[in-house]
Coordinates of C-alpha atoms and ligand atoms in Angstrom, one line a residue:
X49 CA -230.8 142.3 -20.9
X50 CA -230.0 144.5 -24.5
X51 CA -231.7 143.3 -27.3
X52 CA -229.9 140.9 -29.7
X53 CA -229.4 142.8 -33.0
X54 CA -230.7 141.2 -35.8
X55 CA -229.9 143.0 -39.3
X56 CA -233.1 141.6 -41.0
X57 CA -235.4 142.8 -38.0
X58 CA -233.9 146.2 -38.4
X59 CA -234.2 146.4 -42.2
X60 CA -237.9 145.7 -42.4
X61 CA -238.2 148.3 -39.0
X62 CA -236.7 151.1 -40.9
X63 CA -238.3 150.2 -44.3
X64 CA -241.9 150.2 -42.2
X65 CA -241.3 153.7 -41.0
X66 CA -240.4 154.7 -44.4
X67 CA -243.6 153.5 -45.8
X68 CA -245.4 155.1 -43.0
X69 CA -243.1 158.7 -43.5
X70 CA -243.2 158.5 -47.3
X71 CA -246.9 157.7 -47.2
X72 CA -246.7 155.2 -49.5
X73 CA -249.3 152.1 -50.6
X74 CA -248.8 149.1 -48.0
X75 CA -250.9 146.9 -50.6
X76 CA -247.8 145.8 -51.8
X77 CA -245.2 146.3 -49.3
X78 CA -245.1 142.1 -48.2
X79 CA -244.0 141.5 -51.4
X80 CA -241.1 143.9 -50.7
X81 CA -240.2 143.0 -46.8
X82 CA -239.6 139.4 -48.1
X83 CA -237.6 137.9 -50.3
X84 CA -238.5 136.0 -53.7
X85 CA -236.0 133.0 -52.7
X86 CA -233.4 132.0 -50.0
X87 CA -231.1 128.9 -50.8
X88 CA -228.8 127.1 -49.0
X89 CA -226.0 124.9 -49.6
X90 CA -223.9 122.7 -47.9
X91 CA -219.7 122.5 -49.6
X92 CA -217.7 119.8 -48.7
X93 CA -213.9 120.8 -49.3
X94 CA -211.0 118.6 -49.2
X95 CA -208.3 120.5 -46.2
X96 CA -204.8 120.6 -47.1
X97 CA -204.2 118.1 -44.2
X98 CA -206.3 115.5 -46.3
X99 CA -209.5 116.2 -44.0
X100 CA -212.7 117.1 -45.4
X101 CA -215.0 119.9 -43.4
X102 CA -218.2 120.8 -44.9
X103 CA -219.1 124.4 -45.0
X104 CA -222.7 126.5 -44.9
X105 CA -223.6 128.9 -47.5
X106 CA -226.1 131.2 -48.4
X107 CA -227.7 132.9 -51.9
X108 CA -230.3 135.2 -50.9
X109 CA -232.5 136.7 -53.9
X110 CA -234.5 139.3 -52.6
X111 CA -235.6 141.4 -55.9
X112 CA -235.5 141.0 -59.5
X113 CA -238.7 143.2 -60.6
X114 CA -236.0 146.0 -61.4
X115 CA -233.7 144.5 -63.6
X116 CA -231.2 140.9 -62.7
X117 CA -230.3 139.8 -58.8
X118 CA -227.3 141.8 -58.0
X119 CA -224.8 141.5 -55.1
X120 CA -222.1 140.9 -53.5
X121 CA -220.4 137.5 -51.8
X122 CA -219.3 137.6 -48.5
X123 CA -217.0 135.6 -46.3
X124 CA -216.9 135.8 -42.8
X125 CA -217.5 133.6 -39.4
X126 CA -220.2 135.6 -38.6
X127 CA -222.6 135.3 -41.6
X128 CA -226.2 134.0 -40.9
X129 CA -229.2 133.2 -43.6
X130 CA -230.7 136.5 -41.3
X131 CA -227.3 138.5 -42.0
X132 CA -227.6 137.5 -45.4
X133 CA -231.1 138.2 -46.3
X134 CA -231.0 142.2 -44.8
X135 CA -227.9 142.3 -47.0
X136 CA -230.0 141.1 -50.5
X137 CA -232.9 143.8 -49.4
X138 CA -230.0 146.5 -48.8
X139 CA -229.1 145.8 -52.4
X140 CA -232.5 145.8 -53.6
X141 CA -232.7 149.3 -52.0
X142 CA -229.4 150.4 -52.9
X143 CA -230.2 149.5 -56.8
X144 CA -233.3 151.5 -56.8
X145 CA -232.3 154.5 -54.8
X146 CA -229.6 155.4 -57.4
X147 CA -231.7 154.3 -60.1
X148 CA -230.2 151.0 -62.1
X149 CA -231.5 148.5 -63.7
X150 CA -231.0 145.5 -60.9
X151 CA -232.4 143.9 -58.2
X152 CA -231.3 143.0 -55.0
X153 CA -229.2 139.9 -53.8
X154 CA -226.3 138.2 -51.3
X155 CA -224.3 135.4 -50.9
X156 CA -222.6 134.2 -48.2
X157 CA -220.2 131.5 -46.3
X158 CA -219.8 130.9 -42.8
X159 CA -215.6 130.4 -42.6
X160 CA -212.8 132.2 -41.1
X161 CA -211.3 132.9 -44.7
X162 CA -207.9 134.0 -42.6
X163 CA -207.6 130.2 -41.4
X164 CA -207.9 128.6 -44.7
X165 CA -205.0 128.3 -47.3
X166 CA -205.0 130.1 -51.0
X167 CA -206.0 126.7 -52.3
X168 CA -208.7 125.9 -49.5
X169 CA -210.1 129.0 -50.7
X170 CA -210.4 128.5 -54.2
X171 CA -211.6 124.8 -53.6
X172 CA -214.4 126.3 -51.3
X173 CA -215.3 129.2 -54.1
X174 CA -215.4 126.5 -56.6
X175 CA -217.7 124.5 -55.1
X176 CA -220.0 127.5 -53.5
X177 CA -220.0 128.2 -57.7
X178 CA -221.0 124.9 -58.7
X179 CA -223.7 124.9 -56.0
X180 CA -225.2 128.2 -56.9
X181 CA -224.6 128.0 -61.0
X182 CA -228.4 126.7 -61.3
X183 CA -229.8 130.1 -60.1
X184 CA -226.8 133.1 -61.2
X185 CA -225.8 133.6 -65.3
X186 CA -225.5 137.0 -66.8
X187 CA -228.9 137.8 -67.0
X188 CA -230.4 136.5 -63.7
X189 CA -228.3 137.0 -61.0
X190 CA -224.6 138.5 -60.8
X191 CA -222.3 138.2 -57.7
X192 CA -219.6 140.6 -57.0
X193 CA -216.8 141.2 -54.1
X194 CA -217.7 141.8 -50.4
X195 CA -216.0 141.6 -46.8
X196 CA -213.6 139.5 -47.9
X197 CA -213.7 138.2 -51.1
X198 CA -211.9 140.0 -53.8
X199 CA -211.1 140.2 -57.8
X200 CA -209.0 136.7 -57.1
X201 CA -212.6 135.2 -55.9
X202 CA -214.6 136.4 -58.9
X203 CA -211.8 134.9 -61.3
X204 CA -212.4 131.4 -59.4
X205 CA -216.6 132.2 -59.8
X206 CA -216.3 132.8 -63.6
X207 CA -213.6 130.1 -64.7
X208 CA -216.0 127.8 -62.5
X209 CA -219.2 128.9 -64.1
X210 CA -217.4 129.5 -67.7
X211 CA -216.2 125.5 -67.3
X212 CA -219.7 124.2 -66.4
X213 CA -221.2 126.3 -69.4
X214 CA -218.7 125.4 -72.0
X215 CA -217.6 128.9 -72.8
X216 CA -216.4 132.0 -71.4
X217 CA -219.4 134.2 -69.5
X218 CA -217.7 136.9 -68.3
X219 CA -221.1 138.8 -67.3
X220 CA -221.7 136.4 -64.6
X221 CA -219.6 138.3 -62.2
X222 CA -218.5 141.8 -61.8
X223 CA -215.5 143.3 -59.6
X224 CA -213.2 140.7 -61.6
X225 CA -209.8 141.3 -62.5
X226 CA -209.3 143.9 -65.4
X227 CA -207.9 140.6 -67.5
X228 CA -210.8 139.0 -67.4
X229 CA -213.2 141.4 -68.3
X230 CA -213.6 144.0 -64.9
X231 CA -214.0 147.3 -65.3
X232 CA -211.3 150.1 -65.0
X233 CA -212.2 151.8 -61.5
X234 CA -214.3 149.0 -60.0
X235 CA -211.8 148.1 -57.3
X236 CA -211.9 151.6 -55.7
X237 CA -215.3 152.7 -56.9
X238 CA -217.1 152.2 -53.6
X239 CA -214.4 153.9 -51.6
X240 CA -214.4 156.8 -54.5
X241 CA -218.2 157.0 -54.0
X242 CA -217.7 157.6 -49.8
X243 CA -215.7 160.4 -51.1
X244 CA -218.2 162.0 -53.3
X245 CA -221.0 161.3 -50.8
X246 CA -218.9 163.1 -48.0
X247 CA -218.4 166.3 -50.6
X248 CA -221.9 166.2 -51.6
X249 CA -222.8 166.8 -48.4
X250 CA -220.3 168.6 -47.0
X251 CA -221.2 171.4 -50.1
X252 CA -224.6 171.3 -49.0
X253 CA -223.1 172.9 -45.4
X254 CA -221.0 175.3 -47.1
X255 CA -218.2 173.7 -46.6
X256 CA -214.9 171.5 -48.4
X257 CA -213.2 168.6 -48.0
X258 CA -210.0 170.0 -47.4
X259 CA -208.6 170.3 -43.9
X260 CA -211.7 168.5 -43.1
X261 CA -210.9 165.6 -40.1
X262 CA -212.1 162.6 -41.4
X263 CA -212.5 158.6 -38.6
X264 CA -212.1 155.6 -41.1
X265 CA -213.4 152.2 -39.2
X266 CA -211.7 149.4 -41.7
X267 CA -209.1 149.3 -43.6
X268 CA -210.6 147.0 -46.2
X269 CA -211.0 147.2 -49.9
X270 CA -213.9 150.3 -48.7
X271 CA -212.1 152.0 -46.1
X272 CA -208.6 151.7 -47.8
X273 CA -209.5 153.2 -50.6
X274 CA -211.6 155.6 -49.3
X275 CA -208.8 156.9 -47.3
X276 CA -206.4 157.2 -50.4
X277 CA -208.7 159.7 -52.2
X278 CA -209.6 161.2 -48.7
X279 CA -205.8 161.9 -48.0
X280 CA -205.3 162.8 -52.1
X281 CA -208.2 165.4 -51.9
X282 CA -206.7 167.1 -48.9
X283 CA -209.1 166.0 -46.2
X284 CA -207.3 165.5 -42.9
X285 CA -207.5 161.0 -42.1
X286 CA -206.6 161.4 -38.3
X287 CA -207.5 157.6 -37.7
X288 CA -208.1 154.7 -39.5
X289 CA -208.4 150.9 -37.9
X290 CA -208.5 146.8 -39.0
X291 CA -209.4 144.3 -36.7
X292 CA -206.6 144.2 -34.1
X293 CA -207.7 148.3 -33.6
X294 CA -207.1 151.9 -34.6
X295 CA -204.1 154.9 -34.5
X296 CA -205.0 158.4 -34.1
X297 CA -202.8 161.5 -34.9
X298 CA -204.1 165.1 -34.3
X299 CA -202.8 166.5 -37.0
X300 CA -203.6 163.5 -40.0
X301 CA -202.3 160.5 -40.9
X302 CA -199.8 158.9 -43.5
X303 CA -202.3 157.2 -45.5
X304 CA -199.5 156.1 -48.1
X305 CA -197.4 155.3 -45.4
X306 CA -199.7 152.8 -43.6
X307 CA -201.2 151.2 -46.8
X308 CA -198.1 150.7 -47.6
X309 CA -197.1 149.0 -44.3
X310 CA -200.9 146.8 -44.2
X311 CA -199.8 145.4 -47.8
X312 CA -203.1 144.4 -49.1
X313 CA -203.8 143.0 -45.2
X314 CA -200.7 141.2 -44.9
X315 CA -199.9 143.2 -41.6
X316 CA -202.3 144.8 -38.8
X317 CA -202.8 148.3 -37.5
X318 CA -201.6 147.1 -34.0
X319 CA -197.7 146.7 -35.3
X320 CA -197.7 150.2 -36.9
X321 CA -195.8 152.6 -35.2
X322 CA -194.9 156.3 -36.3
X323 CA -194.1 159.6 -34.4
X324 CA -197.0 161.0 -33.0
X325 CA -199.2 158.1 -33.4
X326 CA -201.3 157.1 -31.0
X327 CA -203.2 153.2 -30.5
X328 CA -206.6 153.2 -30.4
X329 CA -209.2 151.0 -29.8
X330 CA -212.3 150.0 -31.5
X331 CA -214.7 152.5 -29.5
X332 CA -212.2 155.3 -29.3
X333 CA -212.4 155.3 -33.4
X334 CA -215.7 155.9 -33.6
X335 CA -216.2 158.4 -30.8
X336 CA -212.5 160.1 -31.4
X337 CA -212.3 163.8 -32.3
X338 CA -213.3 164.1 -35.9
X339 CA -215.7 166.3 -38.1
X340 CA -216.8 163.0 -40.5
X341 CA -217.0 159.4 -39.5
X342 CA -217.1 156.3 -41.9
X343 CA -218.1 153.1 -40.2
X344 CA -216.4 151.1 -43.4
X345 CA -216.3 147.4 -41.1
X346 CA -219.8 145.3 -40.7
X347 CA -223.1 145.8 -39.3
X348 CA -224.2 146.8 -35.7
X349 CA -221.0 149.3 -34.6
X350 CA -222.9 152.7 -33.9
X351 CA -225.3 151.3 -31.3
X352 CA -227.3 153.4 -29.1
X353 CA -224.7 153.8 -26.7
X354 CA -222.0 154.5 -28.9
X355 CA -224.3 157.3 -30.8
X356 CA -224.6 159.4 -27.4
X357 CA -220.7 159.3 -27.4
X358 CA -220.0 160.3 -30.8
X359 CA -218.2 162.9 -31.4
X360 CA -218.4 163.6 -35.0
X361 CA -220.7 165.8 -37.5
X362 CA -221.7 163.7 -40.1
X363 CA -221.7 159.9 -40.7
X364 CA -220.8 158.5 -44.0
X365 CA -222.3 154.9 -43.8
X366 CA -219.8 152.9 -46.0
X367 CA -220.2 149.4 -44.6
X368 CA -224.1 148.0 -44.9
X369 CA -226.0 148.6 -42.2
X370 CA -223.3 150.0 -39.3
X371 CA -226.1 151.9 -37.5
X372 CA -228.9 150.4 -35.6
X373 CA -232.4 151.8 -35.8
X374 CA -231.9 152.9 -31.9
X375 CA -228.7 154.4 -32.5
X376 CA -230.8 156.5 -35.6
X377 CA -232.8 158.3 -33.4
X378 CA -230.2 159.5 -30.5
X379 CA -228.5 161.0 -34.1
X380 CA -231.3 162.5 -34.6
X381 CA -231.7 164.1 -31.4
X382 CA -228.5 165.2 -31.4
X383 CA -228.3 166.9 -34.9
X384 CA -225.8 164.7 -36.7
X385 CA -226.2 164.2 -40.2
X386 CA -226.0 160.5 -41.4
X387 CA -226.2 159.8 -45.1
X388 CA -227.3 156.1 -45.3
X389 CA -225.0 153.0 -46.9
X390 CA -227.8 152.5 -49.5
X391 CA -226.9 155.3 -51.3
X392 CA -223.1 156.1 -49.4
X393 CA -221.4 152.4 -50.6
X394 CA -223.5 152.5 -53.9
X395 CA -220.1 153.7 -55.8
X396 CA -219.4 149.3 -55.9
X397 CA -222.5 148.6 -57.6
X398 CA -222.7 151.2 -59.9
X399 CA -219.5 150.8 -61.2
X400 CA -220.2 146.9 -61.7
X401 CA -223.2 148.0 -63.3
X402 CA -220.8 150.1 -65.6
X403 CA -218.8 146.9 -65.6
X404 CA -222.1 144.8 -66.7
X405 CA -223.1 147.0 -69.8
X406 CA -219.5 146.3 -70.9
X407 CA -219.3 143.4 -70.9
X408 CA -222.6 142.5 -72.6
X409 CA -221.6 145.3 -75.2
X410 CA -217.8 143.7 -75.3
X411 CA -216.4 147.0 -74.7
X412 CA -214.1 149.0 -73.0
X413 CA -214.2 152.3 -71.2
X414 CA -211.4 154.8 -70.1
X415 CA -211.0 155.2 -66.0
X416 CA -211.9 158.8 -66.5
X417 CA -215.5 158.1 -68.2
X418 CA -216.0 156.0 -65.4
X419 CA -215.4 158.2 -62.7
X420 CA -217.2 161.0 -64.5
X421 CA -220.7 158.6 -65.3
X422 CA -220.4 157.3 -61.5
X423 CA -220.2 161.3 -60.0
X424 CA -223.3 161.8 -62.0
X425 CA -225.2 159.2 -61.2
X426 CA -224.5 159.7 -57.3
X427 CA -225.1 163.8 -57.2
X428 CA -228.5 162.8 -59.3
X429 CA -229.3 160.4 -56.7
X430 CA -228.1 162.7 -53.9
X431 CA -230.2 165.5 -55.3
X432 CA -233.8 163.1 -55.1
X433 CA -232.8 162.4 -51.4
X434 CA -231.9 165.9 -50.4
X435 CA -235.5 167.2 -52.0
X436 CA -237.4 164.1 -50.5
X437 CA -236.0 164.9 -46.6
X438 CA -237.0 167.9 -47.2
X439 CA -240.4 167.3 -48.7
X440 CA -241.1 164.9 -45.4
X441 CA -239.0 167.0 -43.1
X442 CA -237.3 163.6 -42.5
X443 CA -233.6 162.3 -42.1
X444 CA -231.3 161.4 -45.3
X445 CA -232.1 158.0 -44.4
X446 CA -235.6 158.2 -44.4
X447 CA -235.6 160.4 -47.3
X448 CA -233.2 157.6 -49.1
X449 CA -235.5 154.8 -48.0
X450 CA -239.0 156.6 -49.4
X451 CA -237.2 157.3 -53.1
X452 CA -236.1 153.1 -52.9
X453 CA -239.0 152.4 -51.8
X454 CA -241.8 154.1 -53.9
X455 CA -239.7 153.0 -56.9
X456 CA -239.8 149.0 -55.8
X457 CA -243.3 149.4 -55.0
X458 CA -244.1 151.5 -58.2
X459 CA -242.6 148.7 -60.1
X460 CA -244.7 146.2 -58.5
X461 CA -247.6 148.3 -59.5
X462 CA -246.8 148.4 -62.9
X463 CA -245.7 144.7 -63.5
X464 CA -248.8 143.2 -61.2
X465 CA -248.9 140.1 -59.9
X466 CA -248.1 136.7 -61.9
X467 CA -250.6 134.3 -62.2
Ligands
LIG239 N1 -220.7 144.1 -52.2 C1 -221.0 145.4 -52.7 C2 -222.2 146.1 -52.0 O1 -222.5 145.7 -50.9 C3 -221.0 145.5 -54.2 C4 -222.1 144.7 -54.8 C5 -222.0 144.6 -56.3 O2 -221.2 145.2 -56.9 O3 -222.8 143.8 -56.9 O4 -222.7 147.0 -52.5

């Protein structure tokens, strides 16, 4: 029988082989694997119907030695305390490999948001808000957007938290509408940052983005917007997919067309019809005919099996953790170059970083300074990777990993251990 996947088994695997690449310390690595706390709450919500269900949720803190708890808020069927915990350490990591000044967390509810009305929704945010407020605040730990949740969401999280503190704390959240205090360019900043990743590295082949055939799993907030600048930058989207599956056309895509058709996920992929557009499933996305592949949907989609199958050059991880460790190795084997989500999807939480230093300095910058400071950060970052494979003669991944890494457990050095 396959191995189960767990996401928090195959964190800590790939962060031990780091530590053991990298040759870095171990003395301090326990303090790293875990987190510092995990809490979780039960949320009673009153139904439409009059019926009251009580829903599970998750805050995972992993790391705050860099700088506040930062991440996102997820909700999905699927989450699990495990799920939710590799997610906080992929923040932790993510912060640290590009180098700003937070830590590492994740929240999460178990629930089927497409089953619940716009009102059970806010009703379960509300009280997920009031059960978390004793451990977030501007300065401790900030949620933001993830599968699922959106800038609607974080307007529920700060008029919940502003109410209980008696004022308005827009800092608490970031990704929240521009009204309220978000940032120009945070909506499509983690999509925008797949884009630069995939011209980074493309450059560092000798080659461009245009013409280039480009697989988009997810046609989320990531993958949508991802495949807007893809198409506007002259790359070649021949598929693109959402949960009921994917279409495929040889010679590229309509990206207007068919995010104008999906209407912010009011409609699915499987109703979309065009000339020349083929249906595709779930596997034929990721192992169709394509010279770059983003896995922009959840964890655990290029498995071992899948990864003999690909088809692809390069992988642009812009979900967390698509890839299993397995799957890592057959990629290896077979030359295809991956560059890992912790520094792929970083464009989201360095623009709410952006967002952050705004807000605490009640200002306000032009979309255009914020693309600029978020290229710079990520071909910095990209830079320290590149010379760190290298130096170690390891993958992007690896090389990611050992830059998070020593700088977590640098910090930990420098700070010691309280009492
Ligand atoms: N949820 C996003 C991520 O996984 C963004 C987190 C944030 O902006 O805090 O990176």
């Amino acid at each position: 029988m396959p191995k189960t996947y767990d996401p928090y088994e195959n964190v800590v695997a790939v962060m031990e082989e780091a530590m053991e690449k990298g040759g870095i310390d171990k003395k301090m690595f326990d303090i790293i694997k875990n987190p510092q706390r995990e809490t979780k709450v039960y949320l009673p919500v009153e139904m439409d119907d009059g019926t009251i269900r009580v829903f599970e949720g998750y805050r995972v803190q992993h790391s705050n030695i860099r700088g506040p708890f930062k991440g996102g808020i997820r909700f999905h069927k699927n989450v699990t305390l495990n799920e939710v915990k590799a997610l906080a350490t992929w923040m932790s990591l993510k912060c640290a490999v590009v180098n700003i000044p937070f830590g590492g967390a994740k929240g999460g509810i178990t629930v089927d948001p497409q089953t619940l009305s716009k009102g059970e929704l806010c009703r379960l945010t509300r009280r997920y808000t009031y059960a978390i407020e004793p451990i977030i605040g501007a300065d401790t730990d900030i949620p933001a957007p993830d599968v699922n949740t959106n800038a609607q969401t974080m307007a529920w999280v700060l008029d919940t938290y502003s109410m209980l503190h008696g004022k308005p704390c827009s800092g608490v959240v970031t990704g929240k509408p521009i009204e309220l205090g978000g940032s120009k360019g945070r909506n499509s900043a983690t999509g925008r940052g797949i884009v630069i990743s995939t011209k980074l590295l493309l450059k560092e082949h000798g080659k461009n983005l245009e013409g280039t055939r480009v697989a988009i799993q997810g046609m989320g907030n990531v993958g949508g917007n991802a495949a807007t600048i893809f198409a506007h930058r002259n790359a070649c989207v021949v598929a693109v997919s959402d949960v009921s599956g994917g279409v495929y056309k040889e010679n590229g895509l309509d990206i207007e067309e068919i995010t104008e058709f999906l209407d912010g996920g009011q409609r699915l992929l499987k109703d979309y019809q065009a000339e020349g557009v083929a249906h595709i499933s779930n596997e034929e996305i990721l192992t169709c005919d394509c010279e770059v592949l983003v896995p922009a949907a959840l964890e655990n989609q290029i498995t071992e099996d899948i990864a003999r199958k690909l088809k692809c050059s390069y992988i642009i991880e812009a979900a967390n953790g698509p890839t299993t460790k397995e799957a890592d190795k057959v990629l290896e084997d077979r030359g295809i170059i991956l560059v890992p989500d912790i520094f792929a999807n970083s464009g989201g939480v360095i623009v709410s970083y952006f967002e952050w230093v705004q807000n605490i300095q009640e200002l306000t910058w032009e979309r255009d300074t914020v693309k600029e400071k978020l290229e710079k950060i990520l071909s910095t970052a990209f830079e320290e990777i590149m010379e760190t494979s290298r130096k170690f003669n390891c993958s992007l991944r690896m090389g990611a990993y050992i830059v998070a890494l020593s700088r977590l457990i640098h910090t930990e050095e420098i700070k010691g251990l309280f009492p």
